[in-house]
Amino acid sequence: MSDSLFIPEPAPNECQAHIEFPEQLPVSARREDIAAALNAHQVVIVCGETGSGKTTQLPKIAYAAGRGRKGLIGMTQPRRIAAKSVASRLAEETRTSLGGFIGWQVRFTDQVGRDSRIKVMTDGILLAETQSDPQFRRYDTLILDEAHERSLNIDFLLGYLKTLLPRRPDLKVLISSATLEADRFSAYFNGAPVVEVSGRTYPVEIRWQPPAEKNKVEKGNEKQEPKEEEPDFDAALLHAVDELARKGDGDILVFLPGEREIRDAHESLRKHHPPQTEILPLFARLSIAEQEQIFRPHANRRIVLATNVAETSLTVPGIRYVVDTGQARVKRYSIRNKIEQLKVEKVSQASANQRAGRCGRVADGICIRLYDEQDYQSRPPYTTPELLRSSLAGVILRMKALKLPEIDVFPFLDAPEPKRIRDGQALLRELNALDEAGRLTPIGQQLARLPLDPRLGRMLIAAKEKAVLHEVLVIAAFLSSQDPRDRPMDRQAAADQKHRRFADENSDFVAILKLWQYIAEQNIHRKSQRKFRETLGEDFISARKAREWREVHGQLAAQVKELGWKVGDDLPVVTDQEIKPADYANLHQALLPGLLGNLGLLTDEGLYLGAREMKFLPFPGSGVKKKPKWLMAAEIVETRRIYARTVARIEPEWVEQAGRHLLKISYSDAHWARKPAQVVAALRATLYGLPVVNGRKVHYGPIDPVRAREIFIRSALVEGEYDTRSAFFNQNRRLLKDIDEHAHRARDVRLEIDEQDLYDWFDARIPEGIYNGATFEKWLREAEAGSPKLLHLRREDLLKERGADPHAFPKELDLSGVRFALAYRFDPGAEDDGVTLLVPLPALNQVCAERGDWLVPGLLEEKMTALIKGLPQSVRRAFVPVPEFARAAAQALTPGAGALTDALADFLARTTGQAIPRDAWRPEALTPHLTMNYRVLDENNRILAEGRDLAALRRKLGDTASRSLQQAVAANERDDIGRWDFGDLPERVEVTSGGRQVAAFPALVEEAGQVRLRLLDSPIVAREKHRRGVCRLIWRSFPDLLKQVEKDLAIRLKAAAMQYSLLDKKLGLNDLLADVLYSAARAALPGDPTDLRRQNEFDSAAQTTRPRLTELARETARLTAECLDHGHRLARQLTRPLPAKDAGTDLQGQLQALVYPGFVARLEPARLGHLPRYLKAMEHRLEKMTGHPQRDAQMMRSMAPLLSQWQARCKREIQASGLSAGMETFRWRLEELRVSLFAQELKTPEPVSIKRLEKLWAEL
């Protein structure tokens, strides 16, 4: 009997399904408890032993509880075979067709229809859906079955759901576990309820029958060959089957480690001829038709030979007896070998109990364990999660491919250690799978498709390129399993003699191929399995380990074949003859990319120097006896000494090619080489400290064009070390020789030619990028076509007066890259006494007042003297005598290096230790000639305005100056730019305005959502505009993405935009959206967008940032909305009366300084992330203030001095030249102090206190 429930009122197009709960299944008795828990909680853990019916009944319980109406009920299975089996069973029980009410999906098969309500799939399918449906909107319920297996996919899904569930409160999750670890799942999901279900309904008797050991040595054999002492599972299995057959009817389920063992057992049982018995294999790689045989009705006894796929994933019907070898083939990362190996291991107690639970369902059961009880008790209680026995490099690779969060922040149930994470990331970089930014490279993308150890996968990728895939598969399988060559302690010499036939003098990897070929030949010609074992035993080769090697090879080959790779026939890869040089090179060049950390260079002392200065020797058992200069090893191990195992000779050229991404390159001894007419340097390339290239001569010009150009000019043109037919060269050499002879005759040292003057002369005429004979001659031909005497020296150029210093009172002054003419007048009392800067009207906004304060070198010392004398006496007395301090400062300081008074104060403080407050200076008391005079001229040199107050001149004529420049540059500007197609953008250009050459500053400007190219008159304004324009052009480079993101953000920011408009009625959604997109692009770019001026750099930056734009835009929108929401609430709260009036004023000012029109664009992206915390702290303060107004007032008083000092100085700096970086930093420290004082529970990123800020203020 069973309870049957017909579901009424089916949804449109929904199949009518009968929901039955068989009473014989224990889970049926708890269905109401499970349904109630599911309705009351978002996550429910169902813990039930094998046979409780969890897998088939949980989807139906969920459906009967009302789930599956607003989305699918998704159920995951760890294996494809289980997914199909469970789906078929559910369709049968619900009396529907497969693909209708019950859908299923595995790789390459998708049978989910419009009427499907329950979908069974592999956990890998659901994980892949995170890319197309990150919110799992297709589902209203998810069931993770067999969660106790703790596969990587399960752990990924658990972590993913932990972060998703708060954002999907409507999504329900059932987690099914067959072990007592359910409490861990419950704690992980914040105390989710656990519903326990009993298991089998009949008792199971456990019998312990460890097998006897095999002995390959036959009696009477006088020649004692080595014994392979291993359990004789074949004999033990036959004995157990016979014993169970005598107990009565019922099918037998035998658990074996892998496919090879299943085939061997199948052969043994077939020959044993159990009466009236059908023998069926069961493992994951069987075809669907072969798998379904176990579910078909049968009359005779059936023996099912299965891997651990039948442990929990698949219920084999009719099983009454179980034979358990206690073993399984497990993938585990070898710390010693640094690769993942497939090894046969003992299963855990939990797995053994699962296996035993497979019998006793239809009647009393018997489980025969082919090991003893002491062995069972010594086993770990639970199976190690796959995450903790996997290469973290492989895990990171998989997470990158799935676009999951970074491994160090992903909420794993068992988080890996940080050191293992770093090691995994380092290995992936070594394999060239990750770039420096942590993104997958093309090789990394290929590796992610290979379900293999990353080192082996890297070898196979290279092997495919080198056409040696078959050979490297053999070697990779060998490295993933145990060496089949035995070396008994008492017969080492005999074993070595037998193994010598496989040795190769250059490579142990070639020896592996010879061994493979030998074993394959013996297998082909074997007369029986026993004879095969004996033959191998005579050569000290383990038949069991050889079989495992071949099985691993088959698995690897199958995995690459699934990707469409051609493996080739299983032909002999080497012969007894020497391997051909080309084949040797291709083979080892394919292995090398996976072993770059295991290289060695022979030293003079006979040791090998390895990575990071490690020293080692090849293992004594290696066949490579003649030490090559360079070698690579499969592994480096430390016993009493450090040894390299499985080594081979390699060439450094191979290392350079394979490890190019890891090489550290340096250049030395850059010098001019006359014959090739180029600058050459010695290249040194090291890999983990090993000199792969040492001293190779390379052309230095393309490497460092600036330095190479300097060497070229000095050596080739100044010193004359150049062979050319150009007329200028010989003419110049003759002139220089004549002047030098004249200087000697006149005994006048002033006539000697200074080489630096010659260098400066050539440097001023030869453009950048000319660094060798070829580029110089090409440029010279083009240049002399228009100016034949361009490089011809003149006597007057070389014999100028050297007595006076032309730099003290220059004719021009460079202000921020713009050259302005100077005029001088010595007329005390006159309006223009001193030095006057002549400013063309269009260049008025380009003049830097700070640089003007430095005047010219000839007046600087006098001005510094006057400034120091104007200091208060209490400060000034530290600088006596004043003229000497002024002279020292004038000589030490560089004009234009910041504000003059700041630089002078810093120099004096460093010299004497006496600090000078900023407000101590009195520049207004200086005599007029020590302050720069500015004269603004129109296009006809008429004076428009003049004075020493530059700010006043700009207020008067600044707008006119901008319009004047705009008229001149309008022809060079562009509108509505959609992509960077206008070449490189210089920081400064020369334009003609009013008949004068003035500077203009190109910038990309965002206006009304468009990007325009504008030439501006201020370098500072141009930089600010360009930053935003570049960010907008990044978005416009991807119009489809921009359209999609704008549409998405418009929805996300709809409410926030209404709150934003309350700050300024002129602002709306478009303004907020533009600021969010700007901030997101700025966060995505690796550097300052202002510096992007080359087209190729912009294109590279755009492609680099594209994958992150959507995510960052959403995150910025989230932060923006959160800030505006907090701000809106605070603004409303602050309109009400507060217990402390001063606190209200303080909070009002703080809020206006945090949330204001344009705050998203104004703030650095990183700072925006802190804003919600500051606003939350204000809300906490308001809550606490109601009950403790005195405490709030006390804390306000404690920080009031710091706040008032900062506000006063802030006002002065803004009026002078803008807020300094130190003051900006201090402003945010004050915000952190507020958090610490008023909302300690919100924490601060770093310690902050009144005392710390007082110290910081003193330093400022």
Short mmCIF file of C-alpha atoms in Angstrom, two decimals, residues 948-957:
data_model
loop_
_atom_site.label_atom_id
_atom_site.label_comp_id
_atom_site.label_asym_id
_atom_site.label_seq_id
_atom_site.Cartn_x
_atom_site.Cartn_y
_atom_site.Cartn_z
CA ARG A 948 50.59 91.37 -9.75
CA ASP A 949 47.29 89.71 -8.68
CA LEU A 950 46.85 86.89 -11.21
CA ALA A 951 43.50 85.78 -9.76
CA ALA A 952 42.07 89.26 -10.27
CA LEU A 953 43.26 89.31 -13.88
CA ARG A 954 41.56 85.95 -14.49
CA ARG A 955 38.31 87.11 -12.95
CA LYS A 956 38.39 90.04 -15.32
CA LEU A 957 39.53 88.37 -18.53
#
